[in-house]
Amino acid sequence: MIPQEVIEEVQQRADIVEVISRYVTLKKAGRNWKGLCPFHPDKNPSFVVSPEKQLFHCFGCGAGGNVFTFLMRYEKISFYEALKTLADSYGIELPSRPTGGRREHLFEINSLASEFFHRTLLSPREGRRAREYLLGRGIEPSLWEDYLLGFAPEGWDSLVRHLREKGVKMEDAEALGLVLQGREGSWYDRFRSRIIFPIRDLRGRVIGFGGRIIGKGEPKYLNSPETELYRKGNSLYGIFAAKDYIIKEGKAILVEGYFDLLTLAQRGVREAVATLGTALTSQQLRLIRRLGGKKGVLLFDGDDAGRKAALRAVESAAEEGFYVEVVLLPPGEDPDTYFRQHPPGEALQEAREGIE
Ligand SMILES: [Zn+2]
């Protein structure tokens, strides 16, 4: 959001010795400057500032970084606030923050997060386990792109740090359910060590996220909480990628989960969308209707929960005057497991006959 040149200009003008001297008494020691560390109880000066490297380091507690890091830690402020403080004191003008309403700003933050997760999935080292996991479930790279799949790395603050570098206020990221604040006041990532499924609206804007744990951990699936942008029952996962196919086919296939949908898409059924565990709502049906879809095919597990969900779905569809066909899969199967074994065309036919 803030051009790199501006950040570099501020960094060049704001000499680290000069800035830190405002907070800590520094004495010249050879090529460096030394003082008592402000970040731990320090009796011998173990805090060193290097004018050549423009870095500080404490040999007592290990604190270290550049002029921005120092201000962020000392004043407990965000990267953007540190940049602004320094820019102001050196008379450098920052480009005004993106104009537009709050919603646009929040969409922009979601998009930054989703790009970050996607890049992490593709990064050779950090994304390896996630890529292996997806391939193991039969989901191939072309779908990673179509559905903007991502990976939230294992650390506690990877996204926090990334968003801060981009000048995002943590309070805004918190409002989007991306970060949480601990009791000590520090921020941490909500999604850690998870495959990320960005949930997009009809226009392709990211409104929320789902995450599937890789390895051990609970819960297995974690979604964004309800936010200013994301209302669970108002959206369908995959609607943006399926849009053109729904328009072409005049119908949508409705499934429950992320992998149900991805497995179908991988087998060439591209008009599929997922309800994400909610009962089918009239808002969701309206989304399909806005694309000219007149019919829904509901694919549910053949167990009791699946049957009940299917019944409720048929009821709300009827209220909306929407035609739905229900396909119950054999007990013990969900679309993900089932369609990994059976070609969808034939299987949809068989399953349908099974009910009649
Ligand atoms: Zn220290």
mmCIF file of C-alpha atoms and ligand atoms in Angstrom:
data_model
loop_
_atom_site.group_PDB
_atom_site.id
_atom_site.type_symbol
_atom_site.label_atom_id
_atom_site.label_comp_id
_atom_site.label_asym_id
_atom_site.label_seq_id
_atom_site.Cartn_x
_atom_site.Cartn_y
_atom_site.Cartn_z
ATOM 1 C CA MET A 1 0.000 0.000 0.000
ATOM 2 C CA ILE A 2 2.909 2.354 0.719
ATOM 3 C CA PRO A 3 5.434 2.491 -2.131
ATOM 4 C CA GLN A 4 8.796 0.917 -1.288
ATOM 5 C CA GLU A 5 10.647 4.099 -2.410
ATOM 6 C CA VAL A 6 8.885 6.124 0.279
ATOM 7 C CA ILE A 7 9.821 3.616 2.971
ATOM 8 C CA GLU A 8 13.436 3.705 1.792
ATOM 9 C CA GLU A 9 13.483 7.499 1.729
ATOM 10 C CA VAL A 10 12.288 7.652 5.333
ATOM 11 C CA GLN A 11 14.841 5.034 6.349
ATOM 12 C CA GLN A 12 17.669 7.000 4.725
ATOM 13 C CA ARG A 13 16.718 10.274 6.345
ATOM 14 C CA ALA A 14 15.972 8.887 9.802
ATOM 15 C CA ASP A 15 19.446 8.125 11.140
ATOM 16 C CA ILE A 16 19.138 5.318 13.659
ATOM 17 C CA VAL A 17 21.590 6.835 16.183
ATOM 18 C CA GLU A 18 19.771 10.139 16.091
ATOM 19 C CA VAL A 19 16.344 8.525 16.505
ATOM 20 C CA ILE A 20 17.300 6.109 19.287
ATOM 21 C CA SER A 21 19.130 8.925 21.136
ATOM 22 C CA ARG A 22 15.743 10.526 21.683
ATOM 23 C CA TYR A 23 14.825 7.586 23.902
ATOM 24 C CA VAL A 24 18.086 6.070 25.154
ATOM 25 C CA THR A 25 21.286 7.758 26.325
ATOM 26 C CA LEU A 26 23.983 6.523 23.955
ATOM 27 C CA LYS A 27 27.769 6.803 24.323
ATOM 28 C CA LYS A 28 30.253 6.415 21.517
ATOM 29 C CA ALA A 29 32.157 3.110 21.701
ATOM 30 C CA GLY A 30 34.524 2.631 18.765
ATOM 31 C CA ARG A 31 32.506 2.561 15.560
ATOM 32 C CA ASN A 32 29.254 1.968 17.449
ATOM 33 C CA TRP A 33 27.146 3.595 20.116
ATOM 34 C CA LYS A 34 26.223 1.906 23.388
ATOM 35 C CA GLY A 35 23.574 2.328 26.048
ATOM 36 C CA LEU A 36 21.306 0.630 28.550
ATOM 37 C CA CYS A 37 18.786 -1.602 26.815
ATOM 38 C CA PRO A 38 15.202 -0.304 27.040
ATOM 39 C CA PHE A 39 13.794 -3.778 26.427
ATOM 40 C CA HIS A 40 15.177 -5.617 29.441
ATOM 41 C CA PRO A 41 16.484 -4.647 32.906
ATOM 42 C CA ASP A 42 20.044 -3.772 31.948
ATOM 43 C CA LYS A 43 22.906 -2.867 34.314
ATOM 44 C CA ASN A 44 25.890 -2.940 31.960
ATOM 45 C CA PRO A 45 25.287 -1.216 28.670
ATOM 46 C CA SER A 46 24.586 -4.174 26.365
ATOM 47 C CA PHE A 47 22.553 -2.268 23.792
ATOM 48 C CA VAL A 48 24.583 -1.440 20.671
ATOM 49 C CA VAL A 49 23.636 0.795 17.754
ATOM 50 C CA SER A 50 25.581 0.622 14.510
ATOM 51 C CA PRO A 51 25.477 3.774 12.365
ATOM 52 C CA GLU A 52 27.112 1.901 9.478
ATOM 53 C CA LYS A 53 24.558 -0.888 9.371
ATOM 54 C CA GLN A 54 21.714 1.306 10.645
ATOM 55 C CA LEU A 55 20.788 -1.515 13.015
ATOM 56 C CA PHE A 56 20.533 -1.985 16.767
ATOM 57 C CA HIS A 57 21.224 -5.107 18.761
ATOM 58 C CA CYS A 58 21.092 -6.028 22.427
ATOM 59 C CA PHE A 59 23.598 -8.617 23.624
ATOM 60 C CA GLY A 60 21.564 -9.088 26.802
ATOM 61 C CA CYS A 61 18.084 -9.950 25.523
ATOM 62 C CA GLY A 62 18.650 -10.391 21.808
ATOM 63 C CA ALA A 63 16.381 -7.533 20.737
ATOM 64 C CA GLY A 64 17.422 -6.093 17.406
ATOM 65 C CA GLY A 65 16.347 -4.526 14.160
ATOM 66 C CA ASN A 66 16.229 -1.280 12.240
ATOM 67 C CA VAL A 67 14.874 2.146 13.034
ATOM 68 C CA PHE A 68 11.271 1.072 12.352
ATOM 69 C CA THR A 69 11.527 -2.033 14.515
ATOM 70 C CA PHE A 70 12.931 0.059 17.357
ATOM 71 C CA LEU A 71 10.051 2.524 17.307
ATOM 72 C CA MET A 72 7.441 -0.218 16.930
ATOM 73 C CA ARG A 73 8.778 -2.017 19.995
ATOM 74 C CA TYR A 74 9.529 1.026 22.084
ATOM 75 C CA GLU A 75 6.283 2.874 21.400
ATOM 76 C CA LYS A 76 4.227 -0.318 20.892
ATOM 77 C CA ILE A 77 2.913 0.939 17.566
ATOM 78 C CA SER A 78 2.340 -0.547 14.117
ATOM 79 C CA PHE A 79 4.775 -0.350 11.230
ATOM 80 C CA TYR A 80 2.603 2.267 9.557
ATOM 81 C CA GLU A 81 2.511 4.378 12.706
ATOM 82 C CA ALA A 82 6.293 4.164 13.074
ATOM 83 C CA LEU A 83 6.738 5.162 9.448
ATOM 84 C CA LYS A 84 4.323 8.055 9.895
ATOM 85 C CA THR A 85 6.052 9.271 13.086
ATOM 86 C CA LEU A 86 9.440 9.311 11.366
ATOM 87 C CA ALA A 87 8.128 10.794 8.134
ATOM 88 C CA ASP A 88 6.495 13.617 10.111
ATOM 89 C CA SER A 89 9.620 14.404 12.098
ATOM 90 C CA TYR A 90 11.720 14.561 8.912
ATOM 91 C CA GLY A 91 9.154 16.462 6.874
ATOM 92 C CA ILE A 92 8.542 13.656 4.391
ATOM 93 C CA GLU A 93 5.036 13.439 3.046
ATOM 94 C CA LEU A 94 3.433 10.010 2.943
ATOM 95 C CA PRO A 95 1.023 9.284 0.109
ATOM 96 C CA SER A 96 -2.438 9.469 1.589
ATOM 97 C CA ARG A 97 -3.894 6.121 2.527
ATOM 98 C CA PRO A 98 -6.143 4.576 -0.084
ATOM 99 C CA THR A 99 -9.331 6.548 -0.296
ATOM 100 C CA GLY A 100 -12.712 4.949 -0.556
ATOM 101 C CA GLY A 101 -14.947 3.569 2.072
ATOM 102 C CA ARG A 102 -14.215 1.215 4.897
ATOM 103 C CA ARG A 103 -15.554 -1.777 2.980
ATOM 104 C CA GLU A 104 -13.153 -1.183 0.093
ATOM 105 C CA HIS A 105 -10.325 -0.935 2.582
ATOM 106 C CA LEU A 106 -11.354 -4.201 4.249
ATOM 107 C CA PHE A 107 -11.602 -5.950 0.879
ATOM 108 C CA GLU A 108 -8.099 -4.760 0.146
ATOM 109 C CA ILE A 109 -6.786 -6.283 3.381
ATOM 110 C CA ASN A 110 -8.484 -9.605 2.618
ATOM 111 C CA SER A 111 -6.913 -9.544 -0.799
ATOM 112 C CA LEU A 112 -3.452 -8.900 0.693
ATOM 113 C CA ALA A 113 -3.963 -11.831 3.056
ATOM 114 C CA SER A 114 -5.183 -14.123 0.319
ATOM 115 C CA GLU A 115 -2.203 -13.268 -1.915
ATOM 116 C CA PHE A 116 0.114 -13.909 1.016
ATOM 117 C CA PHE A 117 -1.419 -17.358 1.659
ATOM 118 C CA HIS A 118 -1.303 -18.221 -2.031
ATOM 119 C CA ARG A 119 2.355 -17.228 -2.388
ATOM 120 C CA THR A 120 3.199 -19.267 0.705
ATOM 121 C CA LEU A 121 1.555 -22.348 -0.814
ATOM 122 C CA LEU A 122 3.750 -21.945 -3.887
ATOM 123 C CA SER A 123 6.949 -21.174 -1.991
ATOM 124 C CA PRO A 124 9.381 -24.070 -2.404
ATOM 125 C CA ARG A 125 10.114 -24.716 1.271
ATOM 126 C CA GLU A 126 7.241 -23.313 3.342
ATOM 127 C CA GLY A 127 4.502 -24.613 1.079
ATOM 128 C CA ARG A 128 5.837 -28.095 0.494
ATOM 129 C CA ARG A 129 3.742 -30.033 3.023
ATOM 130 C CA ALA A 130 0.593 -28.234 1.945
ATOM 131 C CA ARG A 131 1.236 -28.949 -1.731
ATOM 132 C CA GLU A 132 1.881 -32.605 -0.954
ATOM 133 C CA TYR A 133 -1.349 -32.727 1.031
ATOM 134 C CA LEU A 134 -3.395 -31.265 -1.826
ATOM 135 C CA LEU A 135 -1.818 -33.572 -4.380
ATOM 136 C CA GLY A 136 -2.494 -36.482 -2.011
ATOM 137 C CA ARG A 137 -6.190 -35.583 -2.101
ATOM 138 C CA GLY A 138 -6.097 -35.412 -5.874
ATOM 139 C CA ILE A 139 -6.266 -31.620 -6.154
ATOM 140 C CA GLU A 140 -3.887 -30.424 -8.854
ATOM 141 C CA PRO A 141 -2.091 -27.102 -9.436
ATOM 142 C CA SER A 142 -4.509 -25.709 -12.025
ATOM 143 C CA LEU A 143 -7.219 -25.743 -9.343
ATOM 144 C CA TRP A 144 -4.900 -24.080 -6.805
ATOM 145 C CA GLU A 145 -4.966 -21.135 -9.195
ATOM 146 C CA ASP A 146 -8.667 -21.210 -10.077
ATOM 147 C CA TYR A 147 -9.670 -21.309 -6.417
ATOM 148 C CA LEU A 148 -6.736 -19.197 -5.153
ATOM 149 C CA LEU A 149 -5.849 -21.893 -2.633
ATOM 150 C CA GLY A 150 -3.234 -20.947 -0.098
ATOM 151 C CA PHE A 151 -1.325 -22.033 2.961
ATOM 152 C CA ALA A 152 -1.096 -20.303 6.324
ATOM 153 C CA PRO A 153 2.376 -21.099 7.674
ATOM 154 C CA GLU A 154 3.054 -22.632 11.060
ATOM 155 C CA GLY A 155 4.437 -19.578 12.893
ATOM 156 C CA TRP A 156 2.296 -17.438 15.165
ATOM 157 C CA ASP A 157 2.690 -14.116 13.423
ATOM 158 C CA SER A 158 3.588 -14.637 9.757
ATOM 159 C CA LEU A 159 0.477 -12.856 8.523
ATOM 160 C CA VAL A 160 0.655 -10.257 11.307
ATOM 161 C CA ARG A 161 4.146 -9.288 10.156
ATOM 162 C CA HIS A 162 3.180 -9.295 6.487
ATOM 163 C CA LEU A 163 0.132 -7.084 6.998
ATOM 164 C CA ARG A 164 2.089 -4.696 9.221
ATOM 165 C CA GLU A 165 4.723 -4.290 6.532
ATOM 166 C CA LYS A 166 1.903 -3.302 4.196
ATOM 167 C CA GLY A 167 0.709 -0.661 6.639
ATOM 168 C CA VAL A 168 -2.425 -2.519 7.730
ATOM 169 C CA LYS A 169 -3.833 -1.638 11.150
ATOM 170 C CA MET A 170 -4.158 -4.716 13.329
ATOM 171 C CA GLU A 171 -7.585 -3.555 14.493
ATOM 172 C CA ASP A 172 -8.811 -3.763 10.887
ATOM 173 C CA ALA A 173 -7.291 -7.211 10.408
ATOM 174 C CA GLU A 174 -8.963 -8.228 13.666
ATOM 175 C CA ALA A 175 -12.324 -6.977 12.403
ATOM 176 C CA LEU A 176 -11.852 -9.351 9.467
ATOM 177 C CA GLY A 177 -11.072 -12.265 11.760
ATOM 178 C CA LEU A 178 -7.542 -12.610 10.395
ATOM 179 C CA VAL A 179 -5.660 -11.859 13.608
ATOM 180 C CA LEU A 180 -6.348 -12.088 17.318
ATOM 181 C CA GLN A 181 -4.947 -10.211 20.275
ATOM 182 C CA GLY A 182 -3.390 -12.080 23.171
ATOM 183 C CA ARG A 183 -3.700 -11.096 26.816
ATOM 184 C CA GLU A 184 -0.323 -9.350 26.694
ATOM 185 C CA GLY A 185 -1.594 -7.191 23.864
ATOM 186 C CA SER A 186 0.458 -8.837 21.135
ATOM 187 C CA TRP A 187 -1.210 -9.926 17.902
ATOM 188 C CA TYR A 188 -1.188 -13.412 16.410
ATOM 189 C CA ASP A 189 -2.557 -15.177 13.326
ATOM 190 C CA ARG A 190 -5.933 -16.902 13.483
ATOM 191 C CA PHE A 191 -5.002 -19.330 10.696
ATOM 192 C CA ARG A 192 -1.847 -21.338 11.362
ATOM 193 C CA SER A 193 -0.612 -24.443 9.584
ATOM 194 C CA ARG A 194 -3.749 -24.621 7.463
ATOM 195 C CA ILE A 195 -4.672 -25.005 3.816
ATOM 196 C CA ILE A 196 -6.547 -21.801 3.038
ATOM 197 C CA PHE A 197 -9.707 -21.556 0.949
ATOM 198 C CA PRO A 198 -10.534 -17.918 0.197
ATOM 199 C CA ILE A 199 -14.294 -17.417 0.025
ATOM 200 C CA ARG A 200 -15.161 -14.958 -2.744
ATOM 201 C CA ASP A 201 -18.305 -13.137 -3.730
ATOM 202 C CA LEU A 202 -19.795 -13.011 -7.224
ATOM 203 C CA ARG A 203 -17.407 -10.207 -8.166
ATOM 204 C CA GLY A 204 -14.390 -12.190 -7.068
ATOM 205 C CA ARG A 205 -13.694 -10.164 -3.939
ATOM 206 C CA VAL A 206 -12.444 -12.165 -0.964
ATOM 207 C CA ILE A 207 -15.016 -11.954 1.828
ATOM 208 C CA GLY A 208 -13.687 -14.601 4.204
ATOM 209 C CA PHE A 209 -11.491 -17.646 4.614
ATOM 210 C CA GLY A 210 -11.703 -21.293 5.473
ATOM 211 C CA GLY A 211 -8.744 -23.259 6.750
ATOM 212 C CA ARG A 212 -8.053 -26.986 6.948
ATOM 213 C CA ILE A 213 -5.416 -28.078 9.445
ATOM 214 C CA ILE A 214 -2.303 -29.809 8.131
ATOM 215 C CA GLY A 215 -1.080 -32.370 10.609
ATOM 216 C CA LYS A 216 -2.304 -32.469 14.204
ATOM 217 C CA GLY A 217 -4.533 -29.779 15.630
ATOM 218 C CA GLU A 218 -8.102 -28.805 16.352
ATOM 219 C CA PRO A 219 -10.482 -27.929 14.914
ATOM 220 C CA LYS A 220 -10.005 -29.710 11.619
ATOM 221 C CA TYR A 221 -11.796 -26.891 9.788
ATOM 222 C CA LEU A 222 -11.750 -23.276 10.861
ATOM 223 C CA ASN A 223 -13.674 -20.493 9.134
ATOM 224 C CA SER A 224 -13.628 -16.723 9.406
ATOM 225 C CA PRO A 225 -16.096 -15.494 12.007
ATOM 226 C CA GLU A 226 -19.001 -13.399 10.775
ATOM 227 C CA THR A 227 -17.602 -9.990 9.853
ATOM 228 C CA GLU A 228 -18.647 -6.810 8.091
ATOM 229 C CA LEU A 229 -17.870 -8.607 4.812
ATOM 230 C CA TYR A 230 -18.733 -12.213 5.583
ATOM 231 C CA ARG A 231 -22.137 -13.589 6.509
ATOM 232 C CA LYS A 232 -22.156 -17.344 6.528
ATOM 233 C CA GLY A 233 -25.578 -18.001 5.037
ATOM 234 C CA ASN A 234 -25.227 -15.299 2.373
ATOM 235 C CA SER A 235 -22.353 -16.802 0.456
ATOM 236 C CA LEU A 236 -21.440 -19.942 -1.421
ATOM 237 C CA TYR A 237 -17.898 -21.215 -1.578
ATOM 238 C CA GLY A 238 -16.683 -21.445 -5.158
ATOM 239 C CA ILE A 239 -19.395 -19.231 -6.664
ATOM 240 C CA PHE A 240 -16.879 -16.989 -8.428
ATOM 241 C CA ALA A 241 -14.975 -19.841 -10.080
ATOM 242 C CA ALA A 242 -18.238 -21.608 -10.955
ATOM 243 C CA LYS A 243 -19.992 -18.507 -12.273
ATOM 244 C CA ASP A 244 -19.481 -19.001 -16.008
ATOM 245 C CA TYR A 245 -20.291 -22.703 -15.755
ATOM 246 C CA ILE A 246 -23.533 -22.083 -13.865
ATOM 247 C CA ILE A 247 -24.527 -19.532 -16.497
ATOM 248 C CA LYS A 248 -23.755 -22.048 -19.240
ATOM 249 C CA GLU A 249 -25.376 -25.096 -17.596
ATOM 250 C CA GLY A 250 -28.369 -23.261 -16.138
ATOM 251 C CA LYS A 251 -27.882 -25.190 -12.908
ATOM 252 C CA ALA A 252 -25.616 -25.507 -9.918
ATOM 253 C CA ILE A 253 -24.439 -28.581 -8.057
ATOM 254 C CA LEU A 254 -24.559 -27.972 -4.322
ATOM 255 C CA VAL A 255 -22.263 -29.782 -1.926
ATOM 256 C CA GLU A 256 -21.340 -29.242 1.695
ATOM 257 C CA GLY A 257 -17.574 -28.969 2.026
ATOM 258 C CA TYR A 258 -14.459 -27.523 0.425
ATOM 259 C CA PHE A 259 -13.019 -30.839 -0.669
ATOM 260 C CA ASP A 260 -16.387 -32.131 -1.925
ATOM 261 C CA LEU A 261 -16.353 -29.197 -4.293
ATOM 262 C CA LEU A 262 -12.694 -29.390 -5.283
ATOM 263 C CA THR A 263 -12.913 -33.118 -6.005
ATOM 264 C CA LEU A 264 -15.884 -32.518 -8.301
ATOM 265 C CA ALA A 265 -14.151 -29.594 -10.010
ATOM 266 C CA GLN A 266 -11.081 -31.755 -10.485
ATOM 267 C CA ARG A 267 -13.299 -34.311 -12.236
ATOM 268 C CA GLY A 268 -14.630 -31.667 -14.595
ATOM 269 C CA VAL A 269 -17.849 -30.742 -12.746
ATOM 270 C CA ARG A 270 -17.191 -27.010 -12.618
ATOM 271 C CA GLU A 271 -20.671 -25.717 -11.768
ATOM 272 C CA ALA A 272 -20.323 -26.920 -8.163
ATOM 273 C CA VAL A 273 -20.572 -24.656 -5.120
ATOM 274 C CA ALA A 274 -20.414 -25.448 -1.402
ATOM 275 C CA THR A 275 -22.799 -24.358 1.341
ATOM 276 C CA LEU A 276 -20.107 -24.729 4.028
ATOM 277 C CA GLY A 277 -22.122 -26.645 6.537
ATOM 278 C CA THR A 278 -25.052 -24.283 6.772
ATOM 279 C CA ALA A 279 -28.517 -25.332 5.755
ATOM 280 C CA LEU A 280 -29.202 -24.031 2.258
ATOM 281 C CA THR A 281 -30.541 -20.494 2.653
ATOM 282 C CA SER A 282 -32.728 -18.403 0.384
ATOM 283 C CA GLN A 283 -29.854 -15.911 -0.004
ATOM 284 C CA GLN A 284 -27.682 -18.707 -1.367
ATOM 285 C CA LEU A 285 -30.392 -19.748 -3.818
ATOM 286 C CA ARG A 286 -30.732 -16.146 -4.961
ATOM 287 C CA LEU A 287 -27.027 -16.065 -5.784
ATOM 288 C CA ILE A 288 -27.567 -18.969 -8.167
ATOM 289 C CA ARG A 289 -30.647 -17.371 -9.607
ATOM 290 C CA ARG A 290 -28.757 -14.159 -10.277
ATOM 291 C CA LEU A 291 -26.619 -16.214 -12.630
ATOM 292 C CA GLY A 292 -29.689 -17.498 -14.408
ATOM 293 C CA GLY A 293 -29.504 -20.882 -12.665
ATOM 294 C CA LYS A 294 -32.977 -22.354 -12.411
ATOM 295 C CA LYS A 295 -32.118 -25.659 -10.903
ATOM 296 C CA GLY A 296 -29.961 -27.012 -8.115
ATOM 297 C CA VAL A 297 -28.670 -30.514 -7.705
ATOM 298 C CA LEU A 298 -27.986 -31.260 -4.067
ATOM 299 C CA LEU A 299 -25.335 -33.834 -3.347
ATOM 300 C CA PHE A 300 -25.347 -34.989 0.238
ATOM 301 C CA ASP A 301 -24.023 -37.854 2.310
ATOM 302 C CA GLY A 302 -26.422 -40.744 2.551
ATOM 303 C CA ASP A 303 -26.325 -40.762 6.366
ATOM 304 C CA ASP A 304 -29.024 -39.348 8.653
ATOM 305 C CA ALA A 305 -27.456 -35.900 8.939
ATOM 306 C CA GLY A 306 -27.190 -35.761 5.165
ATOM 307 C CA ARG A 307 -30.825 -36.749 4.707
ATOM 308 C CA LYS A 308 -31.990 -34.140 7.182
ATOM 309 C CA ALA A 309 -29.884 -31.437 5.542
ATOM 310 C CA ALA A 310 -31.296 -32.439 2.158
ATOM 311 C CA LEU A 311 -34.878 -32.231 3.436
ATOM 312 C CA ARG A 312 -34.358 -28.774 4.896
ATOM 313 C CA ALA A 313 -32.740 -27.674 1.649
ATOM 314 C CA VAL A 314 -35.683 -28.870 -0.418
ATOM 315 C CA GLU A 315 -38.052 -26.965 1.871
ATOM 316 C CA SER A 316 -36.249 -23.656 1.584
ATOM 317 C CA ALA A 317 -35.861 -24.159 -2.163
ATOM 318 C CA ALA A 318 -39.594 -24.711 -2.495
ATOM 319 C CA GLU A 319 -40.251 -21.488 -0.578
ATOM 320 C CA GLU A 320 -38.121 -19.689 -3.132
ATOM 321 C CA GLY A 321 -39.848 -21.417 -6.015
ATOM 322 C CA PHE A 322 -36.568 -23.050 -6.898
ATOM 323 C CA TYR A 323 -36.339 -26.522 -8.366
ATOM 324 C CA VAL A 324 -33.913 -28.883 -6.668
ATOM 325 C CA GLU A 325 -32.989 -32.443 -7.273
ATOM 326 C CA VAL A 326 -31.513 -34.387 -4.391
ATOM 327 C CA VAL A 327 -28.816 -36.977 -4.836
ATOM 328 C CA LEU A 328 -27.969 -38.956 -1.719
ATOM 329 C CA LEU A 329 -24.700 -40.795 -1.921
ATOM 330 C CA PRO A 330 -24.323 -44.314 -0.526
ATOM 331 C CA PRO A 331 -24.059 -44.314 3.292
ATOM 332 C CA GLY A 332 -20.526 -43.674 4.478
ATOM 333 C CA GLU A 333 -19.612 -41.750 1.323
ATOM 334 C CA ASP A 334 -19.349 -38.024 0.806
ATOM 335 C CA PRO A 335 -18.811 -36.402 -2.582
ATOM 336 C CA ASP A 336 -15.089 -36.176 -1.900
ATOM 337 C CA THR A 337 -14.559 -39.897 -1.242
ATOM 338 C CA TYR A 338 -17.195 -40.989 -3.730
ATOM 339 C CA PHE A 339 -16.089 -39.028 -6.769
ATOM 340 C CA ARG A 340 -12.476 -39.905 -6.275
ATOM 341 C CA GLN A 341 -13.559 -43.466 -7.149
ATOM 342 C CA HIS A 342 -16.370 -42.886 -9.641
ATOM 343 C CA PRO A 343 -16.578 -40.704 -12.747
ATOM 344 C CA PRO A 344 -19.121 -37.978 -11.927
ATOM 345 C CA GLY A 345 -21.357 -38.303 -14.991
ATOM 346 C CA GLU A 346 -22.034 -41.970 -14.492
ATOM 347 C CA ALA A 347 -22.063 -41.713 -10.707
ATOM 348 C CA LEU A 348 -24.572 -38.864 -10.640
ATOM 349 C CA GLN A 349 -26.799 -41.022 -12.819
ATOM 350 C CA GLU A 350 -26.372 -44.141 -10.662
ATOM 351 C CA ALA A 351 -26.895 -42.283 -7.426
ATOM 352 C CA ARG A 352 -30.039 -40.697 -8.802
ATOM 353 C CA GLU A 353 -31.442 -44.059 -9.797
ATOM 354 C CA GLY A 354 -30.552 -45.316 -6.343
ATOM 355 C CA ILE A 355 -33.020 -42.891 -4.776
ATOM 356 C CA GLU A 356 -35.895 -43.340 -7.163
HETATM 357 ZN ZN ZN B 1 18.092 -5.994 25.932
#
